[in-house]
Coordinates of C-alpha atoms and ligand atoms in Angstrom, one line a residue:
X1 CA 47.5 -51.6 -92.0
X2 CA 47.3 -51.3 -88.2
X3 CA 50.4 -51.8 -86.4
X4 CA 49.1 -53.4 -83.0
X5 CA 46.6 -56.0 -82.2
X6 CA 45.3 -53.7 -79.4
X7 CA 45.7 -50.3 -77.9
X8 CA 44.6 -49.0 -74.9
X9 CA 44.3 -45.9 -74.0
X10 CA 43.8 -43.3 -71.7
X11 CA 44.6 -44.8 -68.5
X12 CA 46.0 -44.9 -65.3
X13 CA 48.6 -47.7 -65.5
X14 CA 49.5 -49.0 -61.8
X15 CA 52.6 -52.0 -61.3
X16 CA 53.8 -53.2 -58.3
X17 CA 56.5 -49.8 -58.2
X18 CA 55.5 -47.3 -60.3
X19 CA 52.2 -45.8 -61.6
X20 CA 52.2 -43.2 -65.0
X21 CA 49.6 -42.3 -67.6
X22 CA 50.7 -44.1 -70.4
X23 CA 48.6 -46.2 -73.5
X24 CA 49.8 -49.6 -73.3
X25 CA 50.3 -51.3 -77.3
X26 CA 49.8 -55.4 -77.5
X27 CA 50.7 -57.4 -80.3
X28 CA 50.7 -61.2 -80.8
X29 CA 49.9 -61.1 -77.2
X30 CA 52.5 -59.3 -75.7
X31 CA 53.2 -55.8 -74.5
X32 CA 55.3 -53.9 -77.3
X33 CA 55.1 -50.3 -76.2
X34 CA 54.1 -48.0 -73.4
X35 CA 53.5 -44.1 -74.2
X36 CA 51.9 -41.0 -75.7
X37 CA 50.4 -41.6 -79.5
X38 CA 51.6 -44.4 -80.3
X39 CA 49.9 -45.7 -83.5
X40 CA 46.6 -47.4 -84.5
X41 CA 45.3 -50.5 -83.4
X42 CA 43.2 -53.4 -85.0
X43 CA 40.8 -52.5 -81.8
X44 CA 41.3 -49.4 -79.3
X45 CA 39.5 -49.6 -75.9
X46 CA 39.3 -46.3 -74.2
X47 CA 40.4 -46.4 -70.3
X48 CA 39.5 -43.0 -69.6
X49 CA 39.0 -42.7 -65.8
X50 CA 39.8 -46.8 -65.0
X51 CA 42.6 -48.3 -63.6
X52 CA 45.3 -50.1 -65.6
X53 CA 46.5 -53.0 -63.6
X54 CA 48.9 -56.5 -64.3
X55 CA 46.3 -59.2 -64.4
X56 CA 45.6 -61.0 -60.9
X57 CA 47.6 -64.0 -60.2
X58 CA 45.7 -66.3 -58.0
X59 CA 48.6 -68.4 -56.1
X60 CA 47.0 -71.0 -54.1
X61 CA 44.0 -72.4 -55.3
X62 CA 42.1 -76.3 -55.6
X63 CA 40.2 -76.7 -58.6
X64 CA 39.3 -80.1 -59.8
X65 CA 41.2 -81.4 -57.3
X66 CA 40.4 -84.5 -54.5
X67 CA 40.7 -83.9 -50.9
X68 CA 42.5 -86.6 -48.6
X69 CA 39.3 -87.5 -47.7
X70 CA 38.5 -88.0 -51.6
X71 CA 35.7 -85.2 -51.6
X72 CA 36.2 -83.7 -55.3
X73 CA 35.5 -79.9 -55.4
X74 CA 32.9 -78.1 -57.0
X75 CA 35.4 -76.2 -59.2
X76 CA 36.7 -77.5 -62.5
X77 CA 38.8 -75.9 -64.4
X78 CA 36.5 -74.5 -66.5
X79 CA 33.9 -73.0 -63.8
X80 CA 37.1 -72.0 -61.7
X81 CA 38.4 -70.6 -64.4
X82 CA 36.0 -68.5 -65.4
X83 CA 35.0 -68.0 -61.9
X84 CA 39.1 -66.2 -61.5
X85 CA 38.7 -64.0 -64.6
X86 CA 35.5 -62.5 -63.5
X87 CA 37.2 -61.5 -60.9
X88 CA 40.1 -59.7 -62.5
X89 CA 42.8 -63.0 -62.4
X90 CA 44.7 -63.3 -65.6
X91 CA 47.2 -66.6 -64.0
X92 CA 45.7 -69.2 -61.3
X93 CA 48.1 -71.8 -59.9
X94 CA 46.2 -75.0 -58.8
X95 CA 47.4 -78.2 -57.2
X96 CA 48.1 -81.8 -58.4
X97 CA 47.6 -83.2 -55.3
X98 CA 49.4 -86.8 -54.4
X99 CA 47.6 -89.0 -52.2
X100 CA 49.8 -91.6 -50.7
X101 CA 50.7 -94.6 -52.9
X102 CA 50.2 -92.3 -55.8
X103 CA 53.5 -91.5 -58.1
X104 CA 53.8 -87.8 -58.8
X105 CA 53.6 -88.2 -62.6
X106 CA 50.6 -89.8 -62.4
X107 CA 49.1 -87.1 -60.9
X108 CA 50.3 -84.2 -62.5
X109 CA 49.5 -86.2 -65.7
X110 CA 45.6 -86.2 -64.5
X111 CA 45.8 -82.5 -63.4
X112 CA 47.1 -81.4 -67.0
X113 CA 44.7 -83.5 -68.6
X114 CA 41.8 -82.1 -66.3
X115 CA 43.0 -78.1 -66.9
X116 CA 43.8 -78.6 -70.9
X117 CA 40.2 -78.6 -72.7
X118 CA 38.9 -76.1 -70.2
X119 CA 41.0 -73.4 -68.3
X120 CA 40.2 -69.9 -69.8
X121 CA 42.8 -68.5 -68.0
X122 CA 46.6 -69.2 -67.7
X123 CA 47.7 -71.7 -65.4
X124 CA 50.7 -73.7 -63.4
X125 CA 50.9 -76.1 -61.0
X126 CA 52.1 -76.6 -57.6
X127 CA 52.4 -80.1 -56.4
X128 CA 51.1 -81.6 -53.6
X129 CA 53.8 -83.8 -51.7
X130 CA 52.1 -86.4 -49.0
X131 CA 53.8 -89.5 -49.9
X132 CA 58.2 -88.8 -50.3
X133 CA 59.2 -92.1 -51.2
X134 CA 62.6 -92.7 -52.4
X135 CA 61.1 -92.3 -56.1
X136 CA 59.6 -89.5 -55.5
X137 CA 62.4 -87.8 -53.8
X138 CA 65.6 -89.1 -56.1
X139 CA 63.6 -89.3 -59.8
X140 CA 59.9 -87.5 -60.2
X141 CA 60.4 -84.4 -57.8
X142 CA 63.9 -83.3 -60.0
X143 CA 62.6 -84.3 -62.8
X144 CA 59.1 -82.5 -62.6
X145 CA 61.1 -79.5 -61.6
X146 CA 62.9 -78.9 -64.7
X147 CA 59.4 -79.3 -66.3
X148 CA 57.9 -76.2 -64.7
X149 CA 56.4 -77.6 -61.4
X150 CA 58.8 -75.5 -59.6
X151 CA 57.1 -75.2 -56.3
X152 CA 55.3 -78.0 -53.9
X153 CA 53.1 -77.9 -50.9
X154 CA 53.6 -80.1 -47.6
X155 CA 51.2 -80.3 -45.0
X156 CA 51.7 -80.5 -41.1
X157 CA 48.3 -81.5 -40.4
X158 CA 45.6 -83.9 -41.5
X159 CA 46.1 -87.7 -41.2
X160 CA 46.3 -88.3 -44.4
X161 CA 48.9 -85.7 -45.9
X162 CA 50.6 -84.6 -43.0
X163 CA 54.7 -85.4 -43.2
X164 CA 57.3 -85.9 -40.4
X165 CA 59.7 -83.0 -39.6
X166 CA 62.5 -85.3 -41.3
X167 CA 60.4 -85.9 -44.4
X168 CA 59.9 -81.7 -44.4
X169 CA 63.7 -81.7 -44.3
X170 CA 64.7 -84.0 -47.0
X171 CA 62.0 -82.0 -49.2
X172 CA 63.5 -78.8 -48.1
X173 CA 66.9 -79.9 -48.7
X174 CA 66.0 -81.3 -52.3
X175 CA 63.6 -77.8 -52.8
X176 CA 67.2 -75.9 -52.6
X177 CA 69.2 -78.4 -54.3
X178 CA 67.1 -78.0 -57.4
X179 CA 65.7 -74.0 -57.3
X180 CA 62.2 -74.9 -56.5
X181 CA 60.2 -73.3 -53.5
X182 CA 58.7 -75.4 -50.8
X183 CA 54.8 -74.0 -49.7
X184 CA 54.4 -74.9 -45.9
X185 CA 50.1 -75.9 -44.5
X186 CA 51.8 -75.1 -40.8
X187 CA 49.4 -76.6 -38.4
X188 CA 50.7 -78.9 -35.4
X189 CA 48.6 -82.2 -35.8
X190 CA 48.9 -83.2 -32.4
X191 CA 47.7 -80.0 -30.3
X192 CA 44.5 -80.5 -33.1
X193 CA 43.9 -84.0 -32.5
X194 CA 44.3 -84.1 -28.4
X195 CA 41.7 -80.9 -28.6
X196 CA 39.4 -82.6 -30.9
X197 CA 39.3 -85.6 -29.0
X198 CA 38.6 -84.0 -25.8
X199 CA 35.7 -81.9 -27.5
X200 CA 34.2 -84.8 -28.7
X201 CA 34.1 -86.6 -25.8
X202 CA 32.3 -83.7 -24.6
X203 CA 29.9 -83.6 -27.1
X204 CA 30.9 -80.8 -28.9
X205 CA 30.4 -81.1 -31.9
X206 CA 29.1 -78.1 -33.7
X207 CA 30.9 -76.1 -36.5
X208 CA 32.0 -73.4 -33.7
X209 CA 34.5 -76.0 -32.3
X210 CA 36.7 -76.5 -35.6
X211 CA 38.0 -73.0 -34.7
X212 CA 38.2 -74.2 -31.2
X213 CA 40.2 -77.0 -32.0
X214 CA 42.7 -75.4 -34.9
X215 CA 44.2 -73.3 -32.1
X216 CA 46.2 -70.7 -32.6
X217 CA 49.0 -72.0 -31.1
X218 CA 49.2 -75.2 -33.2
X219 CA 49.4 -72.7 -36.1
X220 CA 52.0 -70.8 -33.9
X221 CA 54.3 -73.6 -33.0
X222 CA 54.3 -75.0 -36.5
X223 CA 54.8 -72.2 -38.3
X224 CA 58.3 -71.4 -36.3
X225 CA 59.5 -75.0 -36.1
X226 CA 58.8 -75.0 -40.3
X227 CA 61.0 -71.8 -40.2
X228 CA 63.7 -73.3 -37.8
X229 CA 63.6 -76.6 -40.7
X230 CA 64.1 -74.5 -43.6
X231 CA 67.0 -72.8 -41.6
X232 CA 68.7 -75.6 -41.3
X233 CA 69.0 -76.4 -44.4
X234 CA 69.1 -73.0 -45.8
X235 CA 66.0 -73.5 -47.6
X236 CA 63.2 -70.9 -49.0
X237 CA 60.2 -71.6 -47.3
X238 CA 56.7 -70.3 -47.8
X239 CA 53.4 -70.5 -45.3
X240 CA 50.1 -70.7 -46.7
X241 CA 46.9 -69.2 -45.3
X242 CA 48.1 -67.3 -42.0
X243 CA 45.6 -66.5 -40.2
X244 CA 47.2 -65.1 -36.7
X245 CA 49.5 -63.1 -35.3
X246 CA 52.0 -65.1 -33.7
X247 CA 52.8 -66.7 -36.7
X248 CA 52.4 -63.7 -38.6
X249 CA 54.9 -62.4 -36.2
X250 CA 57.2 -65.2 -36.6
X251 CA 57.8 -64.7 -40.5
X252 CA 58.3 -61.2 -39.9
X253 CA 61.1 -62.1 -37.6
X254 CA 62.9 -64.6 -39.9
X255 CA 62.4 -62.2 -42.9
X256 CA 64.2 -59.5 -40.7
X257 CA 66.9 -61.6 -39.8
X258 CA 68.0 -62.4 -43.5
X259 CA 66.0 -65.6 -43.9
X260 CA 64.2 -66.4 -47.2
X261 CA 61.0 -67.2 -45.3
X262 CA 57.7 -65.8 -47.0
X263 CA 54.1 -65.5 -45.9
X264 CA 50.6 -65.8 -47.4
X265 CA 47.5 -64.6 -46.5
X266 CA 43.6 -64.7 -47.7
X267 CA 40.6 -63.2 -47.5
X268 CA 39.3 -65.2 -45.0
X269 CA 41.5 -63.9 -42.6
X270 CA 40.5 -59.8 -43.4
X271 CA 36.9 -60.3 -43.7
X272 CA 35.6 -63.2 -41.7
X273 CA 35.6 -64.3 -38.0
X274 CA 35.3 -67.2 -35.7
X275 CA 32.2 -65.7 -34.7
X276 CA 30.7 -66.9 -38.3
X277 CA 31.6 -70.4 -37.4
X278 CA 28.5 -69.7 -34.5
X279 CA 25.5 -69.1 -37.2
X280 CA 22.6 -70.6 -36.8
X281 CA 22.1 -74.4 -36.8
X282 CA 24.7 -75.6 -39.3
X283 CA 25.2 -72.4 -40.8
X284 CA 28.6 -72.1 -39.4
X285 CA 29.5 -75.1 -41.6
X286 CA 30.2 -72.4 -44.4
X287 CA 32.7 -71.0 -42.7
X288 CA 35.0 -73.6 -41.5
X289 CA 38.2 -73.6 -43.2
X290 CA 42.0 -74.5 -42.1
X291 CA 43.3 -72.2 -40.7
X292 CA 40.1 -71.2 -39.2
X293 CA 39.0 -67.2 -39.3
X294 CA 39.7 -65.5 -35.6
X295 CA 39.3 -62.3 -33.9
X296 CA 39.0 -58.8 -34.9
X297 CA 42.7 -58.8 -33.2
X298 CA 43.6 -61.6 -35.5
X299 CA 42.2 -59.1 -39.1
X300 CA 43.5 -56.0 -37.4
X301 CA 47.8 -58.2 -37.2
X302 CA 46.9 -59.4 -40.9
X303 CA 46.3 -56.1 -42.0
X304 CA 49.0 -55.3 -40.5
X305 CA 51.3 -57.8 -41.8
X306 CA 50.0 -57.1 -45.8
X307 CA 51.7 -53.3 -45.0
X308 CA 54.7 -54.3 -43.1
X309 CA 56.4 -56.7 -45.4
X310 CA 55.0 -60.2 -43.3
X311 CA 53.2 -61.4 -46.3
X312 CA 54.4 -61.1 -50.1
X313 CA 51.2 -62.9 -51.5
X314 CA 47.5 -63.0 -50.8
X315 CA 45.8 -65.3 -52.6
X316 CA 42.2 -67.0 -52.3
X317 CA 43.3 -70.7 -50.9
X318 CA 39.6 -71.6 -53.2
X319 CA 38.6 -74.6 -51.8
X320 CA 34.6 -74.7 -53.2
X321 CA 32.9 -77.3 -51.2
X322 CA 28.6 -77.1 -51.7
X323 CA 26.6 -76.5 -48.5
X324 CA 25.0 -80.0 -49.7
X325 CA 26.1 -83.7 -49.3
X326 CA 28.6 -83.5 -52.2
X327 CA 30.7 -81.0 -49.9
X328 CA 30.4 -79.8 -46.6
X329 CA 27.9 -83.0 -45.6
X330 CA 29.9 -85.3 -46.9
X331 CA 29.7 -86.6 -44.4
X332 CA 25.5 -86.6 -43.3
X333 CA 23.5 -83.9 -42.6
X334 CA 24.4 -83.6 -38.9
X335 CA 28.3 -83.6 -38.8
X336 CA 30.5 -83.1 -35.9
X337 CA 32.6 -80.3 -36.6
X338 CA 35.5 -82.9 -37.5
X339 CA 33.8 -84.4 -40.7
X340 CA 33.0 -81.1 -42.4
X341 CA 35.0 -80.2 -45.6
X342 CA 37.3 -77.6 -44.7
X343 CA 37.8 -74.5 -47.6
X344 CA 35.9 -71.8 -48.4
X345 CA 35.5 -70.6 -52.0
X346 CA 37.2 -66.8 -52.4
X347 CA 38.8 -66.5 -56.5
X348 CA 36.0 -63.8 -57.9
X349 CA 36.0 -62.1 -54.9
X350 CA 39.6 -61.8 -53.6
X351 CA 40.5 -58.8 -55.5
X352 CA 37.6 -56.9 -54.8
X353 CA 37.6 -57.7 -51.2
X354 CA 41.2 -56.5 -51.1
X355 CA 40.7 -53.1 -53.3
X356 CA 37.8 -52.2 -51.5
X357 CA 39.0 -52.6 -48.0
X358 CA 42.3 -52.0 -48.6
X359 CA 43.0 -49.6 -51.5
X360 CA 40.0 -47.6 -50.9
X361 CA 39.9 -47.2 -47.2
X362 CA 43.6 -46.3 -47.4
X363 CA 45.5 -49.3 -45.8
X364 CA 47.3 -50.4 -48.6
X365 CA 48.5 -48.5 -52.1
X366 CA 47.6 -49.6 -55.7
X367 CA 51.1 -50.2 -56.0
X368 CA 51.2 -52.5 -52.7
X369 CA 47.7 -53.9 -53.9
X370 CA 49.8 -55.2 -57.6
X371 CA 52.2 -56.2 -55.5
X372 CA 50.3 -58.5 -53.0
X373 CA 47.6 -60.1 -55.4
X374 CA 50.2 -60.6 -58.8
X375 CA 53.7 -59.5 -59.2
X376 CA 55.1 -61.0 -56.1
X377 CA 53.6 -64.3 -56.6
X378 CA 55.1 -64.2 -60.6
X379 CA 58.5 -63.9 -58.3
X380 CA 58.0 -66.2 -56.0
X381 CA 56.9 -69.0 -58.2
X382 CA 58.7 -68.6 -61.1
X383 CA 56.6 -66.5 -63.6
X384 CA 58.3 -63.3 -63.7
X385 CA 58.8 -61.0 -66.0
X386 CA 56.2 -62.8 -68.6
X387 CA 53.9 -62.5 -66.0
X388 CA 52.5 -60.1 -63.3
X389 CA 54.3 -57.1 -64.9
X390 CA 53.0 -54.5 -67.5
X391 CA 56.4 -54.0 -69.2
X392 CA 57.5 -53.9 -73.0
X393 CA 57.9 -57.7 -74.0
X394 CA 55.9 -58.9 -70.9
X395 CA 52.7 -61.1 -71.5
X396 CA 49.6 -58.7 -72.3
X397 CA 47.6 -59.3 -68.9
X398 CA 45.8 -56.9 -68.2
X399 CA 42.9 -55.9 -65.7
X400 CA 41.1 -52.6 -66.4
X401 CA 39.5 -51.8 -63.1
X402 CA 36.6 -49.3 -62.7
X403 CA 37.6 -48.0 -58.9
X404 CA 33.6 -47.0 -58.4
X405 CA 31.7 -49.7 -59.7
X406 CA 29.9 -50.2 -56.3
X407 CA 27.9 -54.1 -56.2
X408 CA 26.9 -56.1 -53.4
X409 CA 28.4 -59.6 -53.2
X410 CA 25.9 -61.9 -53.6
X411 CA 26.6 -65.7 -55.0
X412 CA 24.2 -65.0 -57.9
X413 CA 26.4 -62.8 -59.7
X414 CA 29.6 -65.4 -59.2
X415 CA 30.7 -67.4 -61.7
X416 CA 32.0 -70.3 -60.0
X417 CA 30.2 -73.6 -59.3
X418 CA 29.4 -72.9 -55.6
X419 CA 26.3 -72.6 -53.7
X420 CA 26.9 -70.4 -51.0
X421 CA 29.6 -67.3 -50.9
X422 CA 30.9 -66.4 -46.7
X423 CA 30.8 -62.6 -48.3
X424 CA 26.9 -62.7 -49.5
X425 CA 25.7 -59.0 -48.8
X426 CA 28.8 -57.0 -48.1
X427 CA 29.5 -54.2 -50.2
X428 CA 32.0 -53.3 -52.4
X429 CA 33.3 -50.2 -54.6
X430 CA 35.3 -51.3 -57.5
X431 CA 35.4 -54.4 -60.0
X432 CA 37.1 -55.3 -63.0
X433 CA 35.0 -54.3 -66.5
X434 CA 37.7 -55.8 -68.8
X435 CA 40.1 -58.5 -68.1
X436 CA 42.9 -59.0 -70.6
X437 CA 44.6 -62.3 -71.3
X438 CA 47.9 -62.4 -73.5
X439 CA 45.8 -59.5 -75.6
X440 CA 42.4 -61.2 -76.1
X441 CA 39.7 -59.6 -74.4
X442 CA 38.5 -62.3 -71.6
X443 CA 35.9 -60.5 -70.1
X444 CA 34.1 -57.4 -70.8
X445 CA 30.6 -56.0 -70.7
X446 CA 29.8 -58.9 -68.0
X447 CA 30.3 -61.7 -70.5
X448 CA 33.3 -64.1 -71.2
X449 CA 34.6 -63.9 -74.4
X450 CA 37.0 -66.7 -74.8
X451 CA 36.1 -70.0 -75.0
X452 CA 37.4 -73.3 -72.9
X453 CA 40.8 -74.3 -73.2
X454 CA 42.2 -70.6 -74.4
X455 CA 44.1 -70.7 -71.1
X456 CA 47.7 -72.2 -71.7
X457 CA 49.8 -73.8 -69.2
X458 CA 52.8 -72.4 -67.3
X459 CA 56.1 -73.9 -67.5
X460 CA 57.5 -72.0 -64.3
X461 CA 61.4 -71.2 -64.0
X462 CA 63.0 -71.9 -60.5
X463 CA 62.3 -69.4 -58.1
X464 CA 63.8 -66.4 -58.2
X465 CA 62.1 -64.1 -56.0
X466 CA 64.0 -60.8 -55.8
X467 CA 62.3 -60.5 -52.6
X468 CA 64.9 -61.8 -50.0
X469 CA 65.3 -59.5 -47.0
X470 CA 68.7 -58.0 -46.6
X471 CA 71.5 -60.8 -45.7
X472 CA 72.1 -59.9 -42.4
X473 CA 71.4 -62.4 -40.1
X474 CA 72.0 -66.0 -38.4
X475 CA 72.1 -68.5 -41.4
X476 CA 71.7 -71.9 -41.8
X477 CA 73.7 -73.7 -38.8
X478 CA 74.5 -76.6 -41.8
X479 CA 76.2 -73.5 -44.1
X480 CA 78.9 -74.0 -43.3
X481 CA 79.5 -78.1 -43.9
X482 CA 78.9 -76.8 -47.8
X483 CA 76.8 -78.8 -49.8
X484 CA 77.6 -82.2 -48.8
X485 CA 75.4 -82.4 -45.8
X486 CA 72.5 -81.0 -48.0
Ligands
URP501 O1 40.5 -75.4 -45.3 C1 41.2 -75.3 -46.3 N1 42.1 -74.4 -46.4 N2 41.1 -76.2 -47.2 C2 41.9 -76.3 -48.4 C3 43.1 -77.2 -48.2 C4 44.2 -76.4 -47.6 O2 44.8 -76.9 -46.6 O3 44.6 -75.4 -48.1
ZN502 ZN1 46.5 -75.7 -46.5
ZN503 ZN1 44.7 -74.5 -49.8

């Protein structure tokens, strides 16, 4: 009688703090020991010479999921799905999106039903908040947050999301009241629209000018006047996809001065440039994403920021939209740079990107690379310790990496339903060969081996990051009124 499910052994086993040479023992899908000769196992999988890693946790993501503009991405949950564990992700935390008029239960009633019969890997969901109607606000939001769907994204920009600075503050205000983390899209509408409209009346229209007219500074001056909103009400506060310094710089400052602001960044903003926006003919189409990619300034003040404590999570922000009429020409084959879908797809790829850039070329640590890409967005949004941890009791997620498995990124060898990747032909050194989900083998030898559905959802715990810089600063000016102003 074997006393695990699965043993494996012989490797290098990397978390977010510590790394050791341990085997790792699973049974009924979690973790149960860590150590030297531990026992036998139904199966054993030899890790000589691989890393041992938490599974990836892919924090901001849209799969199956319609844009304001009602353009439905490529990605289901199945193909996403799959798509994420190829590339070493264990957890992936997609959106049910409200569109306005829409109640919130109705919508994360459609996104469950969507991700049940086909997610292969573990999943939550954040909400999407366009529409905070008294309803919303008083019954569905605390409600839904008891449920799991501790976290919630509001956007500054596009017509038909964006929310007013007092909307952001009565969802901040509600996001403290009841444990739950607000996610910030921190673009200032009105420096993007007064741009756009002067482009076009120029007739500048090409893909090039989206980057033109998502300035930095409207990323800038939202992303501090979101910071100065959640300090007012003493809220937690993170913002998605930065993609500059200024605002990088911004987070950096509020984190030193005690505040419980947190950053995100994606691959987009490492590897890409607003010079790709420039290809040939519509080329540049593939490219265009909100925030849009910069300047090698920009990558170097990202890179900068994944080291220097700026950003806690780095996730793909997957947003698969076809270089055909279904996505990007939505809109007819000659777009102005306004009417193309904005997202780039990025879940196989992220951690790759990130090892082989970072780890490799000696920016970042294994541990910081953990760290960045799973255990600090299991804090942040409620998942911790089941998930992104390798620790006795934890959920058995794990990613054995082969650090010299050198491939060229081409979208061929994706899994996901896209037709185009922004990183075809760059070169990589190391991949995942077996990904791990709550012990059953996922991936390995290039093939999936679970079937649709074997992914479970995630009902998320409020936040509790453990993350918080050191309480030493200016707080919230409404402090001290207590709670009855909040
Ligand atoms: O361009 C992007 N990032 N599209 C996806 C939606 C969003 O704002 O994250
Ligand atoms: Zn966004
Ligand atoms: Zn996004």
């Amino acid at each position: 009688m074997n006393q695990f499910d699965l043993l494996i052994k012989n490797g290098m086993v990397y978390t977010a703090v510590d790394s050791f040479e341990a085997d790792i023992a699973v049974k009924d899908g979690k973790i149960i020991a860590l150590g030297q000769n531990l026992g036998n196992a139904e199966r054993v999988i030899d890790a000589e010479g691989m890393l041992v890693l938490p599974g990836g946790i892919d924090a901001h993501c849209h799969i199956e999921q319609e844009s304001s503009t009602r353009i439905m991405t490529a990605d289901d949950f199945y193909s996403g799905s799959v798509s994420a564990a190829f590339g070493g992700n264990t957890t992936f935390l997609p959106f049910a999106a409200q569109h306005r008029g829409q109640s919130l239960r109705e919508v994360v009633d459609t996104a469950r039903d969507r991700a049940r019969t086909k997610s292969v890997i573990d999943y939550g969901l954040h909400l999407i908040i366009s529409d905070p109607t008294e309803k919303v606000l008083e019954e569905e939001l605390p409600a839904l947050i008891k449920e799991g769907y501790t976290s919630f994204k509001v956007y500054m920009t596009y017509e038909m999301l964006k929310i007013n600075d007092r909307e952001m503050l009565d969802i901040l205000a509600l996001a403290r009241k009841n444990g739950a983390m607000t996610m910030v899209h921190a673009e200032n509408n009105e420096v993007i629209t007064w741009i756009t409209e002067r482009l076009l009346t120029r007739g500048y229209h090409a893909p090039k000018f989206h980057a033109v007219s998502h300035a930095p500074i409207a990323e800038s001056e939202a992303s501090r006047r979101a910071i100065d909103l959640a300090r007012l009400v003493d809220a937690p506060l993170l913002i998605v996809h930065v993609s500059e310094p200024e605002a990088a710089r911004a987070i950096l400052e509020a984190r030193n001065n005690g505040l419980p602001i947190y950053g995100e960044t994606c691959p987009q903003y490492l590897f890409l440039t607003a010079e790709d926006l420039n290809k040939n003919g519509m080329e540049g189409a593939k490219y265009c994403c909100s925030p849009p990619p910069r300047d090698k300034a920009a990558q170097e003040a990202i890179w900068l920021g994944l080291r220097n404590g700026t950003f806690q999570v780095f996730s793909s922000d997957h947003a698969p939209y076809r270089f055909d009429e279904s996505g990007k020409f939505h809109a007819g084959a000659n777009p102005s740079f306004k009417q193309i879908a904005n997202g780039v797809p990025g879940l196989e790829t992220r951690m790759p990107l990130l090892f082989s850039e970072g780890v490799l070329k000696g920016r970042l640590t294994l541990n910081e690379f953990v760290a960045l890409t799973s255990t600090n967005a299991a804090r942040i949004y409620g998942l911790h310790p089941r998930k992104g941890s390798l620790a006795i009791g934890s959920d058995a997620d794990i990613t054995i990496w082969d650090p010299k498995w050198g491939r060229t990124i081409t979208q061929d060898m994706l899994h996901d339903n896209m037709d185009y990747t922004p990183y075809e032909g760059m070169e990589v050194t190391g991949w995942p060969r077996i990904v791990i989900i709550r012990g059953r083998v996922a991936v390995e030898e290039e093939t999936l081996k679970l079937d649709r559905g074997a992914g479970e959802f995630l009902k998320r715990t409020p936040a509790k990051p453990g993350l918080e810089p050191l309480p030493s600063s200016p707080l919230s000016p409404l402090r001290n009124f207590g709670a009855n102003l909040l």
